CSV table of C-alpha atoms and ligand atoms in Angstrom, one decimal:
chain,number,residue,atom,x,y,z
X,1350,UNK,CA,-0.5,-23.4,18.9
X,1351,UNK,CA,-0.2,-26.2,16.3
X,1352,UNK,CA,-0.9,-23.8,13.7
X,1353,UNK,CA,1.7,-21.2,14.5
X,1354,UNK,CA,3.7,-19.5,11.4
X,1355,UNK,CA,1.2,-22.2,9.0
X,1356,UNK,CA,-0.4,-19.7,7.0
X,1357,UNK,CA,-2.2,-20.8,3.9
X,1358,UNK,CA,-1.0,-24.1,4.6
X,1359,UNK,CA,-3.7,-27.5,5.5
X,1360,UNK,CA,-4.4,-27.4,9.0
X,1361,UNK,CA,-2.8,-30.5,10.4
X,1362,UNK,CA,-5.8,-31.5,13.0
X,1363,UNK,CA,-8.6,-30.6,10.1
X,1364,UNK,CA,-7.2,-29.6,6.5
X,1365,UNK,CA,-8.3,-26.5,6.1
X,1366,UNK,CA,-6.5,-23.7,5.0
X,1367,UNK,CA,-4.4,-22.1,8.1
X,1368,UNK,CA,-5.5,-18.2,8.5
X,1369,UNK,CA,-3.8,-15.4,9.3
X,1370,UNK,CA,-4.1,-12.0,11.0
X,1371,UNK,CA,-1.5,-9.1,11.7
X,1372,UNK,CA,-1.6,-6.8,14.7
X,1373,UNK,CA,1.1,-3.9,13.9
X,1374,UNK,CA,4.0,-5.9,14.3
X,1375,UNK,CA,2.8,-9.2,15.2
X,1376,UNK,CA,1.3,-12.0,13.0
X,1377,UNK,CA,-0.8,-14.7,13.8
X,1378,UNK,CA,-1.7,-17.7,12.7
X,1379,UNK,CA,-5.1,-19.7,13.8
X,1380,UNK,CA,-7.8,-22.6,11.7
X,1381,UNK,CA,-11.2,-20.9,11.4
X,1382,UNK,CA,-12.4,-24.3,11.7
X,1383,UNK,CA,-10.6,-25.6,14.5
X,1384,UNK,CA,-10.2,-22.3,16.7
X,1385,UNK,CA,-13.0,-19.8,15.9
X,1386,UNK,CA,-16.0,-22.2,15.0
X,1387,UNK,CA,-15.3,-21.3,11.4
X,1388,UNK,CA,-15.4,-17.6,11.9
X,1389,UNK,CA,-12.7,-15.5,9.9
X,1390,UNK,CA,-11.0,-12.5,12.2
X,1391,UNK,CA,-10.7,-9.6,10.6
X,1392,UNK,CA,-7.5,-8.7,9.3
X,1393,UNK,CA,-6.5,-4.8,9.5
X,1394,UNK,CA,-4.9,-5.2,5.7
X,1395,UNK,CA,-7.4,-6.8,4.2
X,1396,UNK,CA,-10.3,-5.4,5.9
X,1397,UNK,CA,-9.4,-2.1,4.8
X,1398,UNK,CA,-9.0,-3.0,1.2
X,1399,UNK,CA,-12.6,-4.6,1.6
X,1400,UNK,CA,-14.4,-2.3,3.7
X,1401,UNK,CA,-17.8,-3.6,4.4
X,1402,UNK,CA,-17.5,-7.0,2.4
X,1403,UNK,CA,-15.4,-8.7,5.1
X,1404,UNK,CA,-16.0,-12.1,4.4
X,1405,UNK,CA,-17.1,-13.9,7.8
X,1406,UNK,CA,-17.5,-17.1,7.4
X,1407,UNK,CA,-14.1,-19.5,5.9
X,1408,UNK,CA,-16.2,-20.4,2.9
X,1409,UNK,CA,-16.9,-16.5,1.9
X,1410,UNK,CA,-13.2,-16.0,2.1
X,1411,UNK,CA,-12.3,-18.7,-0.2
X,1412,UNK,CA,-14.8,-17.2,-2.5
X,1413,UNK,CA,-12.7,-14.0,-2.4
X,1414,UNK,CA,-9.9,-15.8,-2.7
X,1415,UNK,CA,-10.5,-17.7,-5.5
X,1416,UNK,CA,-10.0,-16.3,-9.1
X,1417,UNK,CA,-13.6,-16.2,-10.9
X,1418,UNK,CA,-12.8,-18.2,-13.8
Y,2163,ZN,ZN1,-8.3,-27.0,11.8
């Protein structure tokens, strides 16, 4: 996976920011754009911390992201 161990760094086929969700013990790395059609996975972490405002697409998690200025 070209991606692999990139989080929140460009994604080298697309430049978006690399994502990044955690199973237990295991982490893992994947481009909305590129892998999941520009869907974000849910992340146990931060899923929890934002209950039902899960951001689903790339652009909604930026938002979150982002500090409102
Ligand atoms: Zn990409």
């Amino acid at each position: 996976m070209a991606v692999h161990g990139k989080y929140d760094q460009p994604c080298p086929k697309c430049g978006a920011p690399v994502q990044r969700i955690r199973y237990a013990q295991n982490e893992c790395n994947y481009c909305a754009t590129c892998q999941t059609d520009g869907k974000v996975l849910a992340d146990r972490g931060l899923s929890r911390l934002l209950k039902q405002d899960w951001p689903r697409t790339l652009e909604d998690l930026e938002e979150l992201r982002s500090p409102k200025a």
